[in-house]
Amino acid sequence: MGYPLVHVAFGCNTRGRPRIARGVIAVGQRAIGAVACGIVAGGLVSIGVVSFGVVSLGVVSVALASAVGVNAIAPYAIGVTAIGIVAHGIATVGWVAH
């Protein structure tokens, strides 16, 4: 599909922009992949400070299925501030809020 199995990318490219890790397993400052780990991460399973995906873990997590983090937005959300159908945390908004 044009992407490597594992891609690790840190630092800046020749233009001075941060490099983006793109692969099935992506690790870097910015990562996009099936499993992505980085400061900003996006993918099926994403772990990072700011993460987007189907399942997300991070400080700010936005997901299609479940999110865990300080600020979590997903159908199933766990966090200090959680928004979702089922939300667990301190400040929660949801159909079932705990």
PDB file of N, CA and C in Angstrom:
ATOM      1  N   MET A   1       0.826  -1.205   0.000  1.00  0.00           N
ATOM      2  CA  MET A   1       0.000   0.000   0.000  1.00  0.00           C
ATOM      3  C   MET A   1       0.863   1.259   0.000  1.00  0.00           C
ATOM      4  N   GLY A   2       2.163   1.084  -0.056  1.00  0.00           N
ATOM      5  CA  GLY A   2       3.024   2.252  -0.115  1.00  0.00           C
ATOM      6  C   GLY A   2       3.576   2.705   1.223  1.00  0.00           C
ATOM      7  N   TYR A   3       3.100   2.151   2.325  1.00  0.00           N
ATOM      8  CA  TYR A   3       3.597   2.522   3.646  1.00  0.00           C
ATOM      9  C   TYR A   3       4.425   1.383   4.231  1.00  0.00           C
ATOM     10  N   PRO A   4       5.461   1.698   4.970  1.00  0.00           N
ATOM     11  CA  PRO A   4       6.266   0.636   5.577  1.00  0.00           C
ATOM     12  C   PRO A   4       5.546   0.000   6.761  1.00  0.00           C
ATOM     13  N   LEU A   5       6.006  -1.167   7.168  1.00  0.00           N
ATOM     14  CA  LEU A   5       5.432  -1.829   8.338  1.00  0.00           C
ATOM     15  C   LEU A   5       5.703  -1.010   9.591  1.00  0.00           C
ATOM     16  N   VAL A   6       6.943  -0.606   9.795  1.00  0.00           N
ATOM     17  CA  VAL A   6       7.318   0.216  10.954  1.00  0.00           C
ATOM     18  C   VAL A   6       8.053   1.445  10.433  1.00  0.00           C
ATOM     19  N   HIS A   7       7.611   2.625  10.871  1.00  0.00           N
ATOM     20  CA  HIS A   7       8.282   3.862  10.481  1.00  0.00           C
ATOM     21  C   HIS A   7       8.501   4.702  11.731  1.00  0.00           C
ATOM     22  N   VAL A   8       9.736   5.062  11.968  1.00  0.00           N
ATOM     23  CA  VAL A   8      10.110   5.918  13.100  1.00  0.00           C
ATOM     24  C   VAL A   8      10.695   7.189  12.513  1.00  0.00           C
ATOM     25  N   ALA A   9      10.129   8.342  12.878  1.00  0.00           N
ATOM     26  CA  ALA A   9      10.598   9.610  12.323  1.00  0.00           C
ATOM     27  C   ALA A   9      10.583  10.687  13.398  1.00  0.00           C
ATOM     28  N   PHE A  10      11.750  11.257  13.644  1.00  0.00           N
ATOM     29  CA  PHE A  10      11.884  12.372  14.590  1.00  0.00           C
ATOM     30  C   PHE A  10      12.663  13.483  13.906  1.00  0.00           C
ATOM     31  N   GLY A  11      12.591  14.670  14.467  1.00  0.00           N
ATOM     32  CA  GLY A  11      13.367  15.779  13.944  1.00  0.00           C
ATOM     33  C   GLY A  11      12.648  16.509  12.834  1.00  0.00           C
ATOM     34  N   CYS A  12      13.415  17.277  12.042  1.00  0.00           N
ATOM     35  CA  CYS A  12      12.864  18.104  10.982  1.00  0.00           C
ATOM     36  C   CYS A  12      13.401  17.657   9.626  1.00  0.00           C
ATOM     37  N   ASN A  13      12.620  17.933   8.571  1.00  0.00           N
ATOM     38  CA  ASN A  13      13.078  17.630   7.216  1.00  0.00           C
ATOM     39  C   ASN A  13      13.965  18.769   6.716  1.00  0.00           C
ATOM     40  N   THR A  14      14.314  18.759   5.454  1.00  0.00           N
ATOM     41  CA  THR A  14      15.220  19.773   4.907  1.00  0.00           C
ATOM     42  C   THR A  14      14.599  21.166   4.863  1.00  0.00           C
ATOM     43  N   ARG A  15      13.283  21.252   4.879  1.00  0.00           N
ATOM     44  CA  ARG A  15      12.592  22.543   4.891  1.00  0.00           C
ATOM     45  C   ARG A  15      12.375  23.092   6.299  1.00  0.00           C
ATOM     46  N   GLY A  16      12.769  22.315   7.307  1.00  0.00           N
ATOM     47  CA  GLY A  16      12.606  22.748   8.690  1.00  0.00           C
ATOM     48  C   GLY A  16      11.281  22.383   9.316  1.00  0.00           C
ATOM     49  N   ARG A  17      10.482  21.585   8.623  1.00  0.00           N
ATOM     50  CA  ARG A  17       9.190  21.148   9.159  1.00  0.00           C
ATOM     51  C   ARG A  17       9.365  19.817   9.884  1.00  0.00           C
ATOM     52  N   PRO A  18       8.553  19.582  10.926  1.00  0.00           N
ATOM     53  CA  PRO A  18       8.664  18.295  11.626  1.00  0.00           C
ATOM     54  C   PRO A  18       8.347  17.129  10.695  1.00  0.00           C
ATOM     55  N   ARG A  19       9.136  16.059  10.814  1.00  0.00           N
ATOM     56  CA  ARG A  19       8.899  14.862  10.015  1.00  0.00           C
ATOM     57  C   ARG A  19       7.670  14.132  10.540  1.00  0.00           C
ATOM     58  N   ILE A  20       6.948  13.471   9.658  1.00  0.00           N
ATOM     59  CA  ILE A  20       5.741  12.728  10.016  1.00  0.00           C
ATOM     60  C   ILE A  20       6.008  11.247   9.790  1.00  0.00           C
ATOM     61  N   ALA A  21       5.788  10.454  10.831  1.00  0.00           N
ATOM     62  CA  ALA A  21       5.935   8.997  10.713  1.00  0.00           C
ATOM     63  C   ALA A  21       4.649   8.436  10.134  1.00  0.00           C
ATOM     64  N   ARG A  22       4.764   7.714   9.018  1.00  0.00           N
ATOM     65  CA  ARG A  22       3.608   7.101   8.364  1.00  0.00           C
ATOM     66  C   ARG A  22       3.926   5.635   8.119  1.00  0.00           C
ATOM     67  N   GLY A  23       3.128   4.766   8.731  1.00  0.00           N
ATOM     68  CA  GLY A  23       3.336   3.336   8.560  1.00  0.00           C
ATOM     69  C   GLY A  23       2.267   2.560   9.290  1.00  0.00           C
ATOM     70  N   VAL A  24       2.303   1.249   9.153  1.00  0.00           N
ATOM     71  CA  VAL A  24       1.362   0.416   9.898  1.00  0.00           C
ATOM     72  C   VAL A  24       1.589   0.655  11.387  1.00  0.00           C
ATOM     73  N   ILE A  25       2.849   0.663  11.803  1.00  0.00           N
ATOM     74  CA  ILE A  25       3.230   1.070  13.158  1.00  0.00           C
ATOM     75  C   ILE A  25       4.083   2.312  12.990  1.00  0.00           C
ATOM     76  N   ALA A  26       3.586   3.439  13.508  1.00  0.00           N
ATOM     77  CA  ALA A  26       4.265   4.717  13.318  1.00  0.00           C
ATOM     78  C   ALA A  26       4.640   5.310  14.670  1.00  0.00           C
ATOM     79  N   VAL A  27       5.908   5.720  14.791  1.00  0.00           N
ATOM     80  CA  VAL A  27       6.403   6.318  16.027  1.00  0.00           C
ATOM     81  C   VAL A  27       7.152   7.589  15.662  1.00  0.00           C
ATOM     82  N   GLY A  28       6.783   8.699  16.303  1.00  0.00           N
ATOM     83  CA  GLY A  28       7.462   9.958  16.032  1.00  0.00           C
ATOM     84  C   GLY A  28       6.765  11.117  16.694  1.00  0.00           C
ATOM     85  N   GLN A  29       7.258  12.326  16.433  1.00  0.00           N
ATOM     86  CA  GLN A  29       6.616  13.511  16.981  1.00  0.00           C
ATOM     87  C   GLN A  29       5.189  13.607  16.462  1.00  0.00           C
ATOM     88  N   ARG A  30       5.031  13.369  15.177  1.00  0.00           N
ATOM     89  CA  ARG A  30       3.721  13.289  14.538  1.00  0.00           C
ATOM     90  C   ARG A  30       3.646  11.921  13.874  1.00  0.00           C
ATOM     91  N   ALA A  31       2.597  11.168  14.197  1.00  0.00           N
ATOM     92  CA  ALA A  31       2.511   9.787  13.710  1.00  0.00           C
ATOM     93  C   ALA A  31       1.128   9.492  13.151  1.00  0.00           C
ATOM     94  N   ILE A  32       1.103   8.820  11.998  1.00  0.00           N
ATOM     95  CA  ILE A  32      -0.143   8.401  11.361  1.00  0.00           C
ATOM     96  C   ILE A  32       0.018   6.942  10.956  1.00  0.00           C
ATOM     97  N   GLY A  33      -0.862   6.083  11.475  1.00  0.00           N
ATOM     98  CA  GLY A  33      -0.779   4.672  11.129  1.00  0.00           C
ATOM     99  C   GLY A  33      -1.820   3.851  11.843  1.00  0.00           C
ATOM    100  N   ALA A  34      -1.823   2.551  11.591  1.00  0.00           N
ATOM    101  CA  ALA A  34      -2.760   1.668  12.278  1.00  0.00           C
ATOM    102  C   ALA A  34      -2.516   1.722  13.780  1.00  0.00           C
ATOM    103  N   VAL A  35      -1.252   1.672  14.175  1.00  0.00           N
ATOM    104  CA  VAL A  35      -0.853   1.881  15.568  1.00  0.00           C
ATOM    105  C   VAL A  35       0.096   3.069  15.551  1.00  0.00           C
ATOM    106  N   ALA A  36      -0.340   4.175  16.141  1.00  0.00           N
ATOM    107  CA  ALA A  36       0.440   5.405  16.094  1.00  0.00           C
ATOM    108  C   ALA A  36       0.790   5.862  17.502  1.00  0.00           C
ATOM    109  N   CYS A  37       2.046   6.220  17.687  1.00  0.00           N
ATOM    110  CA  CYS A  37       2.516   6.693  18.984  1.00  0.00           C
ATOM    111  C   CYS A  37       3.364   7.943  18.756  1.00  0.00           C
ATOM    112  N   GLY A  38       2.939   9.060  19.340  1.00  0.00           N
ATOM    113  CA  GLY A  38       3.686  10.293  19.172  1.00  0.00           C
ATOM    114  C   GLY A  38       3.044  11.437  19.929  1.00  0.00           C
ATOM    115  N   ILE A  39       3.617  12.613  19.794  1.00  0.00           N
ATOM    116  CA  ILE A  39       3.040  13.791  20.445  1.00  0.00           C
ATOM    117  C   ILE A  39       1.653  14.044  19.856  1.00  0.00           C
ATOM    118  N   VAL A  40       1.556  14.055  18.531  1.00  0.00           N
ATOM    119  CA  VAL A  40       0.276  14.113  17.830  1.00  0.00           C
ATOM    120  C   VAL A  40       0.152  12.806  17.065  1.00  0.00           C
ATOM    121  N   ALA A  41      -0.872  12.016  17.394  1.00  0.00           N
ATOM    122  CA  ALA A  41      -1.009  10.683  16.807  1.00  0.00           C
ATOM    123  C   ALA A  41      -2.411  10.489  16.243  1.00  0.00           C
ATOM    124  N   GLY A  42      -2.476   9.807  15.104  1.00  0.00           N
ATOM    125  CA  GLY A  42      -3.752   9.492  14.484  1.00  0.00           C
ATOM    126  C   GLY A  42      -3.716   8.108  13.870  1.00  0.00           C
ATOM    127  N   GLY A  43      -4.763   7.325  14.114  1.00  0.00           N
ATOM    128  CA  GLY A  43      -4.810   5.979  13.550  1.00  0.00           C
ATOM    129  C   GLY A  43      -5.863   5.135  14.214  1.00  0.00           C
ATOM    130  N   LEU A  44      -5.844   3.839  13.909  1.00  0.00           N
ATOM    131  CA  LEU A  44      -6.808   2.935  14.544  1.00  0.00           C
ATOM    132  C   LEU A  44      -6.606   2.916  16.051  1.00  0.00           C
ATOM    133  N   VAL A  45      -5.390   2.674  16.489  1.00  0.00           N
ATOM    134  CA  VAL A  45      -5.023   2.750  17.904  1.00  0.00           C
ATOM    135  C   VAL A  45      -3.977   3.836  18.008  1.00  0.00           C
ATOM    136  N   SER A  46      -4.278   4.898  18.742  1.00  0.00           N
ATOM    137  CA  SER A  46      -3.347   6.015  18.824  1.00  0.00           C
ATOM    138  C   SER A  46      -3.044   6.353  20.273  1.00  0.00           C
ATOM    139  N   ILE A  47      -1.766   6.599  20.515  1.00  0.00           N
ATOM    140  CA  ILE A  47      -1.276   6.954  21.845  1.00  0.00           C
ATOM    141  C   ILE A  47      -0.430   8.208  21.687  1.00  0.00           C
ATOM    142  N   GLY A  48      -0.805   9.271  22.399  1.00  0.00           N
ATOM    143  CA  GLY A  48      -0.038  10.500  22.298  1.00  0.00           C
ATOM    144  C   GLY A  48      -0.624  11.600  23.163  1.00  0.00           C
ATOM    145  N   VAL A  49       0.046  12.720  23.186  1.00  0.00           N
ATOM    146  CA  VAL A  49      -0.460  13.864  23.937  1.00  0.00           C
ATOM    147  C   VAL A  49      -1.793  14.289  23.335  1.00  0.00           C
ATOM    148  N   VAL A  50      -1.842  14.444  22.036  1.00  0.00           N
ATOM    149  CA  VAL A  50      -3.084  14.709  21.304  1.00  0.00           C
ATOM    150  C   VAL A  50      -3.284  13.517  20.372  1.00  0.00           C
ATOM    151  N   SER A  51      -4.372  12.778  20.562  1.00  0.00           N
ATOM    152  CA  SER A  51      -4.569  11.564  19.774  1.00  0.00           C
ATOM    153  C   SER A  51      -5.979  11.493  19.194  1.00  0.00           C
ATOM    154  N   PHE A  52      -6.031  11.022  17.944  1.00  0.00           N
ATOM    155  CA  PHE A  52      -7.279  10.836  17.217  1.00  0.00           C
ATOM    156  C   PHE A  52      -7.283   9.419  16.653  1.00  0.00           C
ATOM    157  N   GLY A  53      -8.436   8.736  16.746  1.00  0.00           N
ATOM    158  CA  GLY A  53      -8.481   7.390  16.183  1.00  0.00           C
ATOM    159  C   GLY A  53      -9.728   6.644  16.580  1.00  0.00           C
ATOM    160  N   VAL A  54      -9.701   5.355  16.353  1.00  0.00           N
ATOM    161  CA  VAL A  54     -10.812   4.499  16.770  1.00  0.00           C
ATOM    162  C   VAL A  54     -10.715   4.266  18.278  1.00  0.00           C
ATOM    163  N   VAL A  55      -9.516   3.957  18.759  1.00  0.00           N
ATOM    164  CA  VAL A  55      -9.225   3.824  20.183  1.00  0.00           C
ATOM    165  C   VAL A  55      -8.066   4.767  20.470  1.00  0.00           C
ATOM    166  N   SER A  56      -8.250   5.689  21.417  1.00  0.00           N
ATOM    167  CA  SER A  56      -7.240   6.714  21.686  1.00  0.00           C
ATOM    168  C   SER A  56      -6.895   6.784  23.156  1.00  0.00           C
ATOM    169  N   LEU A  57      -5.614   7.066  23.414  1.00  0.00           N
ATOM    170  CA  LEU A  57      -5.116   7.253  24.771  1.00  0.00           C
ATOM    171  C   LEU A  57      -4.201   8.465  24.745  1.00  0.00           C
ATOM    172  N   GLY A  58      -4.496   9.463  25.584  1.00  0.00           N
ATOM    173  CA  GLY A  58      -3.651  10.647  25.618  1.00  0.00           C
ATOM    174  C   GLY A  58      -4.240  11.735  26.487  1.00  0.00           C
ATOM    175  N   VAL A  59      -3.565  12.853  26.537  1.00  0.00           N
ATOM    176  CA  VAL A  59      -4.067  13.986  27.312  1.00  0.00           C
ATOM    177  C   VAL A  59      -5.361  14.489  26.679  1.00  0.00           C
ATOM    178  N   VAL A  60      -5.350  14.729  25.386  1.00  0.00           N
ATOM    179  CA  VAL A  60      -6.549  15.081  24.637  1.00  0.00           C
ATOM    180  C   VAL A  60      -6.811  13.927  23.678  1.00  0.00           C
ATOM    181  N   SER A  61      -7.907  13.207  23.899  1.00  0.00           N
ATOM    182  CA  SER A  61      -8.220  12.019  23.099  1.00  0.00           C
ATOM    183  C   SER A  61      -9.583  12.166  22.447  1.00  0.00           C
ATOM    184  N   VAL A  62      -9.626  11.990  21.146  1.00  0.00           N
ATOM    185  CA  VAL A  62     -10.873  11.982  20.397  1.00  0.00           C
ATOM    186  C   VAL A  62     -10.912  10.661  19.633  1.00  0.00           C
ATOM    187  N   ALA A  63     -12.018   9.914  19.802  1.00  0.00           N
ATOM    188  CA  ALA A  63     -12.060   8.576  19.203  1.00  0.00           C
ATOM    189  C   ALA A  63     -13.451   8.240  18.683  1.00  0.00           C
ATOM    190  N   LEU A  64     -13.489   7.257  17.795  1.00  0.00           N
ATOM    191  CA  LEU A  64     -14.759   6.757  17.274  1.00  0.00           C
ATOM    192  C   LEU A  64     -15.355   5.684  18.172  1.00  0.00           C
ATOM    193  N   ALA A  65     -14.547   4.971  18.959  1.00  0.00           N
ATOM    194  CA  ALA A  65     -15.040   3.900  19.828  1.00  0.00           C
ATOM    195  C   ALA A  65     -14.810   4.244  21.299  1.00  0.00           C
ATOM    196  N   SER A  66     -13.539   4.332  21.720  1.00  0.00           N
ATOM    197  CA  SER A  66     -13.261   4.617  23.123  1.00  0.00           C
ATOM    198  C   SER A  66     -12.032   5.503  23.257  1.00  0.00           C
ATOM    199  N   ALA A  67     -12.112   6.402  24.235  1.00  0.00           N
ATOM    200  CA  ALA A  67     -11.017   7.330  24.491  1.00  0.00           C
ATOM    201  C   ALA A  67     -10.730   7.372  25.979  1.00  0.00           C
ATOM    202  N   VAL A  68      -9.444   7.407  26.310  1.00  0.00           N
ATOM    203  CA  VAL A  68      -9.002   7.520  27.694  1.00  0.00           C
ATOM    204  C   VAL A  68      -7.998   8.660  27.746  1.00  0.00           C
ATOM    205  N   GLY A  69      -8.222   9.600  28.653  1.00  0.00           N
ATOM    206  CA  GLY A  69      -7.296  10.711  28.781  1.00  0.00           C
ATOM    207  C   GLY A  69      -7.841  11.773  29.704  1.00  0.00           C
ATOM    208  N   VAL A  70      -7.092  12.832  29.873  1.00  0.00           N
ATOM    209  CA  VAL A  70      -7.558  13.936  30.711  1.00  0.00           C
ATOM    210  C   VAL A  70      -8.827  14.513  30.103  1.00  0.00           C
ATOM    211  N   ASN A  71      -8.802  14.821  28.821  1.00  0.00           N
ATOM    212  CA  ASN A  71      -9.974  15.271  28.075  1.00  0.00           C
ATOM    213  C   ASN A  71     -10.291  14.202  27.033  1.00  0.00           C
ATOM    214  N   ALA A  72     -11.406  13.513  27.207  1.00  0.00           N
ATOM    215  CA  ALA A  72     -11.748  12.399  26.324  1.00  0.00           C
ATOM    216  C   ALA A  72     -13.114  12.622  25.686  1.00  0.00           C
ATOM    217  N   ILE A  73     -13.165  12.438  24.371  1.00  0.00           N
ATOM    218  CA  ILE A  73     -14.416  12.552  23.626  1.00  0.00           C
ATOM    219  C   ILE A  73     -14.560  11.302  22.762  1.00  0.00           C
ATOM    220  N   ALA A  74     -15.591  10.513  23.056  1.00  0.00           N
ATOM    221  CA  ALA A  74     -15.851   9.274  22.311  1.00  0.00           C
ATOM    222  C   ALA A  74     -17.174   8.696  22.797  1.00  0.00           C
ATOM    223  N   PRO A  75     -17.730   7.719  22.080  1.00  0.00           N
ATOM    224  CA  PRO A  75     -18.923   7.052  22.610  1.00  0.00           C
ATOM    225  C   PRO A  75     -18.679   6.464  24.004  1.00  0.00           C
ATOM    226  N   TYR A  76     -17.500   5.904  24.235  1.00  0.00           N
ATOM    227  CA  TYR A  76     -17.125   5.415  25.566  1.00  0.00           C
ATOM    228  C   TYR A  76     -15.890   6.200  25.988  1.00  0.00           C
ATOM    229  N   ALA A  77     -16.054   7.131  26.926  1.00  0.00           N
ATOM    230  CA  ALA A  77     -14.978   8.042  27.304  1.00  0.00           C
ATOM    231  C   ALA A  77     -14.664   7.936  28.787  1.00  0.00           C
ATOM    232  N   ILE A  78     -13.376   7.888  29.095  1.00  0.00           N
ATOM    233  CA  ILE A  78     -12.905   7.876  30.472  1.00  0.00           C
ATOM    234  C   ILE A  78     -11.878   8.987  30.605  1.00  0.00           C
ATOM    235  N   GLY A  79     -12.103   9.894  31.549  1.00  0.00           N
ATOM    236  CA  GLY A  79     -11.151  10.971  31.756  1.00  0.00           C
ATOM    237  C   GLY A  79     -11.632  11.952  32.794  1.00  0.00           C
ATOM    238  N   VAL A  80     -10.807  12.924  33.087  1.00  0.00           N
ATOM    239  CA  VAL A  80     -11.210  13.975  34.014  1.00  0.00           C
ATOM    240  C   VAL A  80     -12.399  14.710  33.414  1.00  0.00           C
ATOM    241  N   THR A  81     -12.275  15.137  32.185  1.00  0.00           N
ATOM    242  CA  THR A  81     -13.386  15.703  31.431  1.00  0.00           C
ATOM    243  C   THR A  81     -13.734  14.700  30.344  1.00  0.00           C
ATOM    244  N   ALA A  82     -14.894  14.074  30.460  1.00  0.00           N
ATOM    245  CA  ALA A  82     -15.279  13.021  29.521  1.00  0.00           C
ATOM    246  C   ALA A  82     -16.616  13.362  28.877  1.00  0.00           C
ATOM    247  N   ILE A  83     -16.657  13.249  27.558  1.00  0.00           N
ATOM    248  CA  ILE A  83     -17.878  13.492  26.805  1.00  0.00           C
ATOM    249  C   ILE A  83     -18.139  12.263  25.943  1.00  0.00           C
ATOM    250  N   GLY A  84     -19.325  11.651  26.125  1.00  0.00           N
ATOM    251  CA  GLY A  84     -19.652  10.473  25.332  1.00  0.00           C
ATOM    252  C   GLY A  84     -20.969   9.870  25.743  1.00  0.00           C
ATOM    253  N   ILE A  85     -21.378   8.831  25.050  1.00  0.00           N
ATOM    254  CA  ILE A  85     -22.611   8.128  25.419  1.00  0.00           C
ATOM    255  C   ILE A  85     -22.445   7.539  26.817  1.00  0.00           C
ATOM    256  N   VAL A  86     -21.327   6.874  27.051  1.00  0.00           N
ATOM    257  CA  VAL A  86     -20.966   6.402  28.387  1.00  0.00           C
ATOM    258  C   VAL A  86     -19.712   7.164  28.783  1.00  0.00           C
ATOM    259  N   ALA A  87     -19.814   7.957  29.838  1.00  0.00           N
ATOM    260  CA  ALA A  87     -18.699   8.814  30.239  1.00  0.00           C
ATOM    261  C   ALA A  87     -18.379   8.589  31.712  1.00  0.00           C
ATOM    262  N   HIS A  88     -17.112   8.332  32.006  1.00  0.00           N
ATOM    263  CA  HIS A  88     -16.645   8.139  33.374  1.00  0.00           C
ATOM    264  C   HIS A  88     -15.600   9.208  33.670  1.00  0.00           C
ATOM    265  N   GLY A  89     -15.723   9.854  34.829  1.00  0.00           N
ATOM    266  CA  GLY A  89     -14.725  10.839  35.198  1.00  0.00           C
ATOM    267  C   GLY A  89     -15.259  11.852  36.185  1.00  0.00           C
ATOM    268  N   ILE A  90     -14.557  12.952  36.311  1.00  0.00           N
ATOM    269  CA  ILE A  90     -14.918  14.011  37.253  1.00  0.00           C
ATOM    270  C   ILE A  90     -16.024  14.885  36.660  1.00  0.00           C
ATOM    271  N   ALA A  91     -15.757  15.517  35.522  1.00  0.00           N
ATOM    272  CA  ALA A  91     -16.740  16.363  34.838  1.00  0.00           C
ATOM    273  C   ALA A  91     -17.181  15.604  33.593  1.00  0.00           C
ATOM    274  N   THR A  92     -18.347  14.982  33.649  1.00  0.00           N
ATOM    275  CA  THR A  92     -18.783  14.121  32.561  1.00  0.00           C
ATOM    276  C   THR A  92     -20.055  14.650  31.915  1.00  0.00           C
ATOM    277  N   VAL A  93     -20.175  14.426  30.635  1.00  0.00           N
ATOM    278  CA  VAL A  93     -21.377  14.746  29.877  1.00  0.00           C
ATOM    279  C   VAL A  93     -21.671  13.513  29.034  1.00  0.00           C
ATOM    280  N   GLY A  94     -22.861  12.950  29.213  1.00  0.00           N
ATOM    281  CA  GLY A  94     -23.193  11.772  28.431  1.00  0.00           C
ATOM    282  C   GLY A  94     -24.524  11.180  28.806  1.00  0.00           C
ATOM    283  N   TRP A  95     -24.926  10.191  28.023  1.00  0.00           N
ATOM    284  CA  TRP A  95     -26.174   9.486  28.292  1.00  0.00           C
ATOM    285  C   TRP A  95     -26.082   8.779  29.634  1.00  0.00           C
ATOM    286  N   VAL A  96     -25.000   8.053  29.859  1.00  0.00           N
ATOM    287  CA  VAL A  96     -24.727   7.398  31.125  1.00  0.00           C
ATOM    288  C   VAL A  96     -23.450   8.032  31.657  1.00  0.00           C
ATOM    289  N   ALA A  97     -23.587   8.898  32.642  1.00  0.00           N
ATOM    290  CA  ALA A  97     -22.428   9.617  33.190  1.00  0.00           C
ATOM    291  C   ALA A  97     -22.175   9.149  34.623  1.00  0.00           C
ATOM    292  N   HIS A  98     -20.931   8.803  34.902  1.00  0.00           N
ATOM    293  CA  HIS A  98     -20.551   8.344  36.249  1.00  0.00           C
ATOM    294  C   HIS A  98     -19.564   9.306  36.844  1.00  0.00           C
TER     295      HIS A  98
END
